[in-house]
XYZ file of C-alpha atoms in Angstrom:
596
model
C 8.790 0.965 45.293
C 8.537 0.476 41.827
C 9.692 -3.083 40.665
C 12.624 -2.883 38.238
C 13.329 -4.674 35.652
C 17.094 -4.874 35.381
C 17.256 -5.105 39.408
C 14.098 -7.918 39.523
C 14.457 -11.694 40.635
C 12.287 -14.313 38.881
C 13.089 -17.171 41.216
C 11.590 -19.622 42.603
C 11.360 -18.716 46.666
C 10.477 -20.315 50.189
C 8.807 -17.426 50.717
C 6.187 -19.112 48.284
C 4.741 -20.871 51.350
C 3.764 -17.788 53.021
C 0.139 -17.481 53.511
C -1.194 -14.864 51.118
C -1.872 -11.135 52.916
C -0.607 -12.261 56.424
C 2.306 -11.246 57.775
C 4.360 -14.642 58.854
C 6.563 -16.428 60.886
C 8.846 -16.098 57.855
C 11.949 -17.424 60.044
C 10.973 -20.351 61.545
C 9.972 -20.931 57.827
C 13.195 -20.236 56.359
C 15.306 -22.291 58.763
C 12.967 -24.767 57.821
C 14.147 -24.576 54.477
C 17.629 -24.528 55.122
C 17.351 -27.840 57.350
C 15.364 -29.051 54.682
C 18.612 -28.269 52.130
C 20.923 -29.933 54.164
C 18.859 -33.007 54.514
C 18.690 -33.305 50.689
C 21.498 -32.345 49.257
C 24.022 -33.082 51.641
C 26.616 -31.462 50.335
C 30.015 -33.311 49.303
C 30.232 -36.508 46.426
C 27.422 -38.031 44.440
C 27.714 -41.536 44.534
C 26.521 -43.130 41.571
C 23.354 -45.255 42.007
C 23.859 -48.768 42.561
C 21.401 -51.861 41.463
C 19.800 -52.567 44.841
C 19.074 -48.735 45.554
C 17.266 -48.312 42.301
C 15.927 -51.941 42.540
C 14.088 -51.091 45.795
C 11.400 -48.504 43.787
C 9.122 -51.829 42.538
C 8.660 -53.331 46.253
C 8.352 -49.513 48.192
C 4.349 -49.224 48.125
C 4.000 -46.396 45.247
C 2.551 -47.072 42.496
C 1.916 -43.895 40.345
C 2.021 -45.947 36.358
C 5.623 -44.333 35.991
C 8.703 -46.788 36.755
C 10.189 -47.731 39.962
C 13.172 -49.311 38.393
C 15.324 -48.960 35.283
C 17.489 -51.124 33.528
C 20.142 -50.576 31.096
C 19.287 -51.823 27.225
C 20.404 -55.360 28.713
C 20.419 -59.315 26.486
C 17.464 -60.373 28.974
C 16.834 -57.576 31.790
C 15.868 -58.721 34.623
C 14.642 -57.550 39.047
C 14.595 -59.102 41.305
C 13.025 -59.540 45.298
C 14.535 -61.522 48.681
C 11.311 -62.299 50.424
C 13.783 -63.459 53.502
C 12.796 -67.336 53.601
C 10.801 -69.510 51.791
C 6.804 -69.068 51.630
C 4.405 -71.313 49.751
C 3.004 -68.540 47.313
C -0.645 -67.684 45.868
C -0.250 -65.104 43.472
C 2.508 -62.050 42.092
C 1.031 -59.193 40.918
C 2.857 -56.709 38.802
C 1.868 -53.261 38.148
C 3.582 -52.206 34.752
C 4.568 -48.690 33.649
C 2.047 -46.977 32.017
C 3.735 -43.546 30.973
C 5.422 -42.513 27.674
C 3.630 -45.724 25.776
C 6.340 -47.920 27.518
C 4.189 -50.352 28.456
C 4.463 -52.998 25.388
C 8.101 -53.435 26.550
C 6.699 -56.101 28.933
C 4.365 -58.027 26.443
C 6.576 -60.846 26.984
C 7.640 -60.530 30.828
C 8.269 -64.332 32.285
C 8.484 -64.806 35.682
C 11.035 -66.940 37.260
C 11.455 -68.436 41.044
C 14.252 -69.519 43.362
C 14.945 -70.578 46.745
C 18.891 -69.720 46.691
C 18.918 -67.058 44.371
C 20.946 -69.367 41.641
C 19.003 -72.262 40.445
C 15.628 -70.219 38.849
C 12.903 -72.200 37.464
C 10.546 -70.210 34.795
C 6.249 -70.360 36.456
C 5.022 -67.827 33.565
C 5.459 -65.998 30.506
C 3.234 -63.767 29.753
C 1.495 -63.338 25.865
C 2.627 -60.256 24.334
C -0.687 -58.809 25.201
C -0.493 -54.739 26.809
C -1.291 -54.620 30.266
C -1.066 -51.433 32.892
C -1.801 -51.609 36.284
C -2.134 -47.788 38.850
C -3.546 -46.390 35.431
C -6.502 -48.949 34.976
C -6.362 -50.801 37.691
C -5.857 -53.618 36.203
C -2.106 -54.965 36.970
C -0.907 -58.628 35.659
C -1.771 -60.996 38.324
C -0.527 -64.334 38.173
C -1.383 -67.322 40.389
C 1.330 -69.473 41.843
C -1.333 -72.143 44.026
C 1.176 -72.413 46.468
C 4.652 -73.004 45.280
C 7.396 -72.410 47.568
C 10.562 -69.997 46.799
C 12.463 -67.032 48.726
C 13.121 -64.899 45.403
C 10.438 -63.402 42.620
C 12.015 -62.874 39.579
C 10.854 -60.228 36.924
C 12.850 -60.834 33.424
C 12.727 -60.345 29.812
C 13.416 -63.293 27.202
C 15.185 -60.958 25.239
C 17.228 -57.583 24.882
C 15.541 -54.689 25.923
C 14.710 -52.042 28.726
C 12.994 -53.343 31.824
C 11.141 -51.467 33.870
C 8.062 -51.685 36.410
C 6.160 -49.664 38.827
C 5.769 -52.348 41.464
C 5.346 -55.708 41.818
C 3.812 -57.508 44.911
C 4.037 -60.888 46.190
C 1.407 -62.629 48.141
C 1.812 -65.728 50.331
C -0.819 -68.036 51.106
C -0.645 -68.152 54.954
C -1.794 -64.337 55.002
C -3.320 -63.501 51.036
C -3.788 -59.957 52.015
C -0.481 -59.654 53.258
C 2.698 -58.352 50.294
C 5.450 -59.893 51.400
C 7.638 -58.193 48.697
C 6.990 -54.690 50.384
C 10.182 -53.141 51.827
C 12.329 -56.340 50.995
C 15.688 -56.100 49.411
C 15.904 -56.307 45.403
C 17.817 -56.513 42.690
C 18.376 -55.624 39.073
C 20.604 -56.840 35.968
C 21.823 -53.109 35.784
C 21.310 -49.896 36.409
C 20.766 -46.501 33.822
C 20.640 -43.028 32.784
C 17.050 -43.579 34.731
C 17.872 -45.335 37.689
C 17.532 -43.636 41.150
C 18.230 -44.588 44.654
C 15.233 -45.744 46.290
C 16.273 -46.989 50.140
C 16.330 -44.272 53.169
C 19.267 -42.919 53.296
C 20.919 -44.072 57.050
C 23.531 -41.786 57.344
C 23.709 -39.926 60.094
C 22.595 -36.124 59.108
C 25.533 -33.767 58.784
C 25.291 -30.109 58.810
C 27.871 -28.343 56.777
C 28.661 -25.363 58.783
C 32.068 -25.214 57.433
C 31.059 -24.924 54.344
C 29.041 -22.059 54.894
C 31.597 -20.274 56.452
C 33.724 -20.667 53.965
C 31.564 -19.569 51.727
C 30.631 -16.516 53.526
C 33.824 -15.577 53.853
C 34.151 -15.215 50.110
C 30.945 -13.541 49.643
C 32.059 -10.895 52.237
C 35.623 -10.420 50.314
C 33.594 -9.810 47.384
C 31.624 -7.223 49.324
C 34.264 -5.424 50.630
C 35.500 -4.958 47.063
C 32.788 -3.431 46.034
C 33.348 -1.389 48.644
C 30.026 -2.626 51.329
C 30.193 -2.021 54.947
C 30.295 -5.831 56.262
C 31.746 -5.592 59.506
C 28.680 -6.311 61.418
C 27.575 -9.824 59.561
C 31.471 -10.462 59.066
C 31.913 -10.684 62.744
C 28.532 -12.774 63.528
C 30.329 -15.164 60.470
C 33.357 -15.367 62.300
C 31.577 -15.953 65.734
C 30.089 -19.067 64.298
C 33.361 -20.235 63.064
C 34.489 -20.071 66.573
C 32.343 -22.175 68.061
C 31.970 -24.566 65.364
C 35.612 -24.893 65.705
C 35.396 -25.704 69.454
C 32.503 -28.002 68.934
C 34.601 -29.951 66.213
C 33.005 -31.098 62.800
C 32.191 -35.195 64.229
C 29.496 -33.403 66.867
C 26.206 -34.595 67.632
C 23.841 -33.353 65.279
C 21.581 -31.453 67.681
C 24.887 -29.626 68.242
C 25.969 -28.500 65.446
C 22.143 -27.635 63.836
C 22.053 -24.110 65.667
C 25.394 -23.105 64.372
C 24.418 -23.484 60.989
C 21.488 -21.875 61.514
C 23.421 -19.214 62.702
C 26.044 -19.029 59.992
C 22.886 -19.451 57.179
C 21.749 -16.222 58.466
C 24.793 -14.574 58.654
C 25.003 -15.111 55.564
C 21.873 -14.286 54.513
C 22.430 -10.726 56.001
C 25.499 -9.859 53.905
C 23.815 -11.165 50.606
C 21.030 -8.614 51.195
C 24.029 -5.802 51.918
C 24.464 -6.372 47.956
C 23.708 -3.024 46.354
C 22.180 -4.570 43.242
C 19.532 -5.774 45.699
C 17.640 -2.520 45.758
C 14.071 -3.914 45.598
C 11.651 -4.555 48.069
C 9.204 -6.980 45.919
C 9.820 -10.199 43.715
C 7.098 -11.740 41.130
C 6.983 -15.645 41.146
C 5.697 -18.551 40.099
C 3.844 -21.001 42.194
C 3.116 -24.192 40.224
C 3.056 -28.078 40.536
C 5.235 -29.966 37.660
C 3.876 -31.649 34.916
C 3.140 -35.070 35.278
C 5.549 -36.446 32.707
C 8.485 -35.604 33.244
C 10.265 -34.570 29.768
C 11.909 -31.526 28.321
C 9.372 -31.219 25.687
C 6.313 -32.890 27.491
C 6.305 -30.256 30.290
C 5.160 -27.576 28.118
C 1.654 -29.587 27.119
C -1.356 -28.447 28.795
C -2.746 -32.312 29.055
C 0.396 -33.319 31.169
C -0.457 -29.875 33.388
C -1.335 -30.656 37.237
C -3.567 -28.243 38.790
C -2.223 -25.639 41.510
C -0.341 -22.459 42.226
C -0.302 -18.815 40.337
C 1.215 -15.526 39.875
C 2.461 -13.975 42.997
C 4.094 -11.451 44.197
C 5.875 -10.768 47.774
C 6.032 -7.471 49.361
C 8.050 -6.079 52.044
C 10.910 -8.655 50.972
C 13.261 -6.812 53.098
C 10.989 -6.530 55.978
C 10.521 -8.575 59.098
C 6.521 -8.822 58.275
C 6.602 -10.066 54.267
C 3.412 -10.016 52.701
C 2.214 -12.221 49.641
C -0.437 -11.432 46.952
C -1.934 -13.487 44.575
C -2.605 -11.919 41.229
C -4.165 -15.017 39.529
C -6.556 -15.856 42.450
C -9.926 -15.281 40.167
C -8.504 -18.104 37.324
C -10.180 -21.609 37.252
C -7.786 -23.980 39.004
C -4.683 -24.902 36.419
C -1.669 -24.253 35.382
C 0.834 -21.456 35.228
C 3.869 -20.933 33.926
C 6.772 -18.856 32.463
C 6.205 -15.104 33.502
C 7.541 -12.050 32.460
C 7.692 -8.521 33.257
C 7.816 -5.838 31.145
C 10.919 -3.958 30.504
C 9.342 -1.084 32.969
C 8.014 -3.705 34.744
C 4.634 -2.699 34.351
C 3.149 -5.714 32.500
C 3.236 -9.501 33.219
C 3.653 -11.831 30.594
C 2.772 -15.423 31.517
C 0.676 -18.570 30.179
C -1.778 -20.246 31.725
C -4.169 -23.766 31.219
C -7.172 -25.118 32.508
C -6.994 -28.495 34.628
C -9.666 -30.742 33.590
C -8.732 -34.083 35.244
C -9.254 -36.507 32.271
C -7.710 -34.699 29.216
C -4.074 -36.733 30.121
C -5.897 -39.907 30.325
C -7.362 -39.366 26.666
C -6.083 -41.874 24.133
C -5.928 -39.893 21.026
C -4.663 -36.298 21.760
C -3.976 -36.342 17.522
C -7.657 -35.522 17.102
C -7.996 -32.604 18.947
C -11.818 -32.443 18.840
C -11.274 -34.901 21.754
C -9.292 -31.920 24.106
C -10.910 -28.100 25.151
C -9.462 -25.688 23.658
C -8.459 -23.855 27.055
C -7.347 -27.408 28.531
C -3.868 -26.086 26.147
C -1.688 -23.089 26.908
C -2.397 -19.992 25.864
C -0.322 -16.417 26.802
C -1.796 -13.709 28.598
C -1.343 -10.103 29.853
C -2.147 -8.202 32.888
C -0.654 -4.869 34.519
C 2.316 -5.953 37.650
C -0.928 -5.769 40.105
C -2.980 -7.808 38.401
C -5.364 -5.419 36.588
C -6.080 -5.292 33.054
C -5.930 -9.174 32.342
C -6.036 -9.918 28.440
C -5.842 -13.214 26.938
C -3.112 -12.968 23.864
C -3.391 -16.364 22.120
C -6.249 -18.896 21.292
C -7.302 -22.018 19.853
C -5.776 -25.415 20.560
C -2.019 -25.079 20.015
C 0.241 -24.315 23.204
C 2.163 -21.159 23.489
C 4.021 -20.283 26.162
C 7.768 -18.938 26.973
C 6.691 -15.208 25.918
C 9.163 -12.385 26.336
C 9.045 -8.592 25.324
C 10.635 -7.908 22.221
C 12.569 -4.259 22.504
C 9.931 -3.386 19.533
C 7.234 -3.751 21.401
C 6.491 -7.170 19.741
C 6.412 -10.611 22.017
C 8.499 -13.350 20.807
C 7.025 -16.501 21.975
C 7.040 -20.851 21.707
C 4.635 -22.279 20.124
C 2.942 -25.746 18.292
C 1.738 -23.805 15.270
C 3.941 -24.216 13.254
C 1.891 -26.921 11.203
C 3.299 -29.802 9.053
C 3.694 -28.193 5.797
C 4.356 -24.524 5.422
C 6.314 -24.356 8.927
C 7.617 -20.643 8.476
C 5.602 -17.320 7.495
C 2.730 -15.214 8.395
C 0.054 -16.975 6.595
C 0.529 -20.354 8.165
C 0.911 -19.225 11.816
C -2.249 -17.075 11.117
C -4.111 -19.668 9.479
C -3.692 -21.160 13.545
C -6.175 -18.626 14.515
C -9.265 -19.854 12.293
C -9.016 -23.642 12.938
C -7.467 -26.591 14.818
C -5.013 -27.034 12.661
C -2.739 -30.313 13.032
C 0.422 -30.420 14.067
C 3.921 -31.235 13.327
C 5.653 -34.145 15.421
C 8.964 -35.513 16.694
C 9.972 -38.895 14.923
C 10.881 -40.235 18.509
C 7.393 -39.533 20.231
C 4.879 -41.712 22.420
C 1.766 -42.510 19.761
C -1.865 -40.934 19.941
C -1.630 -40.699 23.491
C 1.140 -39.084 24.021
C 1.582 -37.190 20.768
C 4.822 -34.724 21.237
C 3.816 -31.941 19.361
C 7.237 -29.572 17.977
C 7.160 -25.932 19.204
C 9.126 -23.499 17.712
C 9.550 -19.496 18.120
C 6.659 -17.286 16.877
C 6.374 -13.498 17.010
C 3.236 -11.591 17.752
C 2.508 -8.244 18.090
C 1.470 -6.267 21.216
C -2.380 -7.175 20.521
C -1.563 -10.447 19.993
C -1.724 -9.694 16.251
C 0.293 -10.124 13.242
C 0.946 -13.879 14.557
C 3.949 -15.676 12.750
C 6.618 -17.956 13.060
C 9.899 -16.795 12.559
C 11.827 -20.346 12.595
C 11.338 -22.698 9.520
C 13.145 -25.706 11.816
C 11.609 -28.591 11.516
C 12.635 -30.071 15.919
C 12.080 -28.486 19.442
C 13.229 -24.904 20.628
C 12.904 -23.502 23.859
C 13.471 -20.925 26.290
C 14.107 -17.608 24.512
C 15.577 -14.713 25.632
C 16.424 -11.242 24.556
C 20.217 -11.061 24.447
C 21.688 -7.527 25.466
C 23.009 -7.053 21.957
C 18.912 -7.357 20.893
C 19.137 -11.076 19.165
C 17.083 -13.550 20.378
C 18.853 -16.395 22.464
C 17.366 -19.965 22.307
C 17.946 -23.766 22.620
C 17.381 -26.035 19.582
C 17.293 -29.604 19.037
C 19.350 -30.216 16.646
C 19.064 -33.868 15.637
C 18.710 -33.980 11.900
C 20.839 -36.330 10.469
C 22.540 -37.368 14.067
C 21.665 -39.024 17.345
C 18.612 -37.505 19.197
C 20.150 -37.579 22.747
C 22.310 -34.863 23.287
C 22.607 -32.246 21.118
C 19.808 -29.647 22.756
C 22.396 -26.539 22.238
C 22.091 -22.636 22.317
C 21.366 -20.267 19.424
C 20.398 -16.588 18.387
C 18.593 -14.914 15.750
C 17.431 -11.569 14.847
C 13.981 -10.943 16.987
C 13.018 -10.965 12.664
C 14.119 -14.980 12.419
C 17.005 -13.651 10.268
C 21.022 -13.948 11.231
C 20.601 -17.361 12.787
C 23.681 -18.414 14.521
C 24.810 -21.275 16.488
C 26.017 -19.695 20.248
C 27.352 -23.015 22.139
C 27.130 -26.477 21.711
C 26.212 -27.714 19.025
C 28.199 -30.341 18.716
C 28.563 -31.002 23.064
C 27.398 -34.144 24.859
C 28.141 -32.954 28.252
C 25.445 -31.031 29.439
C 22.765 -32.746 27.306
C 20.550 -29.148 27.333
C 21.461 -25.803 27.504
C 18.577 -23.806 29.007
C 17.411 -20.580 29.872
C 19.932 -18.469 28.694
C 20.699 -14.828 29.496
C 23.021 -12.102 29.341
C 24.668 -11.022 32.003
C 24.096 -6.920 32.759
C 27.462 -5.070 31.723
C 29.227 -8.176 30.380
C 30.053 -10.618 27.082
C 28.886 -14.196 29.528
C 25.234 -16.029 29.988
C 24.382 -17.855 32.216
C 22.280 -20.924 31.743
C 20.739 -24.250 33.275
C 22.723 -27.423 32.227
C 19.256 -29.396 32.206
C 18.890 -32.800 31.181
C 16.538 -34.740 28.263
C 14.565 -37.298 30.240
C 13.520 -34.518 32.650
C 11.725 -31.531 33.125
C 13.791 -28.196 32.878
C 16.302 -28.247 35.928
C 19.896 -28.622 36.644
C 23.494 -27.092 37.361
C 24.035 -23.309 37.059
C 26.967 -22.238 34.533
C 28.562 -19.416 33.163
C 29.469 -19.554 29.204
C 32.022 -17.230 28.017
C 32.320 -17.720 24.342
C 35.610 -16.712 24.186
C 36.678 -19.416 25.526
C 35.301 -21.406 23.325
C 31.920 -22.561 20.990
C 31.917 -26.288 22.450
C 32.884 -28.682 25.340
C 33.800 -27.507 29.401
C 36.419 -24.911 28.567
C 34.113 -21.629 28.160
C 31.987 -22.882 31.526
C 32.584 -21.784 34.799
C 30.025 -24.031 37.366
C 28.472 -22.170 39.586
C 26.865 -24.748 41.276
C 29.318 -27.612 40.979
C 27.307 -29.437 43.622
C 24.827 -30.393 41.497
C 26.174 -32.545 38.418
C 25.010 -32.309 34.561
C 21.385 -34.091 35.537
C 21.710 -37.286 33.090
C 24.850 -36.800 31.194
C 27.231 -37.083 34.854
C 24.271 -38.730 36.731
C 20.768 -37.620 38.303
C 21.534 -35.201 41.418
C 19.336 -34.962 44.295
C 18.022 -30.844 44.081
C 18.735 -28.585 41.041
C 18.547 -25.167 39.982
C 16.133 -23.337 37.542
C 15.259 -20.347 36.131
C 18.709 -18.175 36.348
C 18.248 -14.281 36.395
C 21.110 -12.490 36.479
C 22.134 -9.371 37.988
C 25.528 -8.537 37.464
């Protein structure tokens, strides 16, 4: 059938494992999904982190240049490891982080050493000098020619941030031996950025209630709408028995086919919805950026080859099939697709990988990056034909939508540093490498966070301009059902840069700006991919967080309610909390489309 627009889901799906044009053991791969959920989120309270579970991250064996601890902005920050007894000591080697130009916030790292964890005696200070460690290899390694102590000591002399990818400890009875690795640590405090680290040893616990009770209410709503449910209601209920008679404090490997059972159930009235009328969904396959940032995420250098447009048929079927419509690109990186209001066309931007452009220490001059190593928007028909590419030269566009006009509203870094608004300086993009405008707050030349705002093109790709003279970050547009443009801004003139990433409008023509919801809200830092809801006055949007890539709660904004603060939300996903501004949740949501 044909894909619809109003009736088509752009989500992210298990069913993106499938191996393309082969019918599947799509079950045993969806239950292994679902055991997977239960194993991550296990649903009930987030605890908040605590020092030793974020601590553990420098002595767990990864070392990947980005931290495996965080402080909090603390007088003289400090980590710490219990090597379990005394060992006469050769050498400690400390692998800083090398992300975001952090890594001068240890110029002036001292180590310190005890044997009771109180009395600490300083053994180095390091000389202000910039050192890495997984990036160059070349960690900080400092010898120790056999002085005993039980606990290594990581601190700053003075106020700041600490935070380190690893640090490893070597003895001199075995030198190739770490005797840090998988010990218990410590830290002066934990942050916005501090994550638990240790395994988990709770005991695994399905939550077959839970989906029950949810059922339940999905079947009442059902029934409303007048669906048939009597078949999957009584499967539901069947599982409820049994789950009552095994009792919720039962053995794992008792309880695990019961929520299988109940998942499916489930699953089977969800599809009796009649808004799901379709038989094929378009997705997204695609690895995250390597830095991990609201507005870093959207820069071809940080891009990590893998995935592609795809789309499932038979979704309703016991035999799905998957197709790959980007199979023929160079290996990169693909994002943000689109279809066509008749679902014809794909929107969707793409960037070659080239596996030294992030490594590059002036990104400014950008004679230094390819031109295709950046994103750029293209077009093809929904079955892959008729690819065009839309955008060039070495600016990133991306986030491209179909304007009702015909025209594509779209994000990108052209705006320039001068004359930021207008046809003649967005066109002027399309003759040279133009420089371009950046946040106060960024990383340096090698990690230059270039501003992207919206831009308007014609069907061609044509008639290029920018329609927003602001001088920060927007993201995510959509096309509102009244026809205006929804976005998120960052609106930190004049103000603290943290939270304030709120949602506006504006005429798909830049005029009739207006400020939808939060402008002035701390709690969710980000309000992301916005759209209407079909046949109502609500959006619904991601509550995503700054120091992360886009992700988060799910939440319904009735501005009725309200322009500002937790009165016009309704969580839809309550499980997961505000990422950052409540505390960092173990799974999140992305990428919202609604039906009704």
């Amino acid at each position: 059938m044909m894909m619809r627009k109003s009736s088509l889901l752009l989500i992210a799906l298990l069913c993106c494992a499938l191996a393309q044009g082969e019918p599947l053991d799509w079950r045993a791969q969806v239950e292994a999904d679902w055991l997977c959920q239960a194993k991550v989120r296990k649903l009930g309270a987030q605890k908040p982190v605590i020092t030793q579970e974020d601590a553990a991250g420098a002595c767990d064996g990864v070392k990947d240049g980005k931290w495996g601890f965080h402080t909090e902005n603390d007088a003289k920050p400090w980590w710490h490891v219990d090597l379990g007894k005394s060992h006469p000591l050769s050498r400690v080697v400390v692998f800083n982080r090398a992300d975001g130009g952090s890594a001068a916030r240890a110029g002036k790292l001292t180590l310190l050493l005890s044997n009771d964890g109180k009395d600490w005696r300083e053994v180095y200070r390091h000389d202000g000098t910039v050192f890495y460690g997984a990036t160059d290899s070349k960690p900080l390694a400092v010898a120790l020619k056999g002085v005993e102590a039980r606990f290594v000591r990581a601190q700053l002399p003075h106020a700041g941030y600490l935070h380190l990818d690893e640090v490893e400890v070597y003895g001199t009875a075995d030198e190739k031996k770490n005797l840090a690795l998988g010990q218990p640590a410590n830290q002066s405090s934990v942050s916005q950025w501090s994550t638990k680290k240790t395994k988990d040893t709770a005991p695994l616990v399905y939550p077959v209630e839970e989906i029950i009770q949810s059922g339940r209410r999905l079947a009442a709503d059902l029934r409303s709408m007048g669906v048939k449910v009597e078949a999957a209601g009584r499967e539901l209920e069947e599982v409820a028995e049994r789950a009552k008679a095994v009792g919720p404090e039962a053995a794992p490997e008792l309880r695990q086919p019961l929520y299988l059972k109940a998942r499916w159930a489930v699953r089977r009235l969800a599809w009796s919805n009649p808004l799901l009328d379709f038989d094929r969904v378009l997705f997204v396959k695609r690895v995250p950026s390597s830095f991990s940032h609201m507005s870093d995420q959207h820069y071809g250098w940080w891009s990590r080859p893998g995935g592609g447009i795809y789309v499932l048929d038979g979704l309703r079927s016991d035999s799905p099939r998957l197709r790959c419509l980007t199979e023929h690109f160079p290996e990169g990186s693909f994002i943000c697709p689109e279809l066509s209001y008749d679902a014809r066309k794909v929107l969707f931007a793409y960037c070659k990988y080239y596996p030294h452009v992030s490594s590059v220490r002036n990104k400014v001059d950008k004679a230094n990056l390819p031109e295709d190593a950046f994103y750029h928007i293209f077009e093809m028909n929904a079955d892959g034909t008729g690819l065009r590419q839309l955008t060039r030269g070495c600016y990133d566009d991306f986030d491209a939508r179909y304007l009702p006009n015909g025209e594509i509203v779209f994000m990108s870094t052209r705006r320039g540093q001068f004359v930021q608004c207008g046809k003649l300086s967005a066109m002027a993009t399309l003759g040279a490498a133009l420089p371009d405008s950046y946040v106060r707050c960024g990383g340096g030349a090698s990690r230059p966070v270039a501003v992207y705002t919206l831009h308007v093109m014609d069907a061609a790709g044509g008639n290029l301009r920018a329609i927003s003279p602001f001088e920060n970050f927007e993201w995510t547009p959509s096309v509102a059902a009244d026809g205006r443009v929804l976005f998120a801004r960052w609106d930190y003139v004049d103000r603290s840069n943290m939270p304030f990433m709120s949602l506006w409008a504006t005429n798909p023509d830049g005029t009739n700006l207006q400020a939808v919801y939060g402008n002035f809200t701390r709690n969710p830092h980000c309000i992301f991919e916005a759209r209407s809801i079909p046949d109502s006055h609500k959006l619904i949007f991601t509550a995503s967080a700054h120091h992360a890539i886009t992700g988060g709660s799910l939440c319904l904004l009735d501005t009725r309610r309200g322009f500002d603060g937790l009165e016009p939300l309704t969580r839809l996903t309550p499980e997961v909390c505000f990422p950052e501004s409540e505390g960092w949740p173990s799974s999140f949501y992305a990428h919202p489309y609604p039906l009704s």
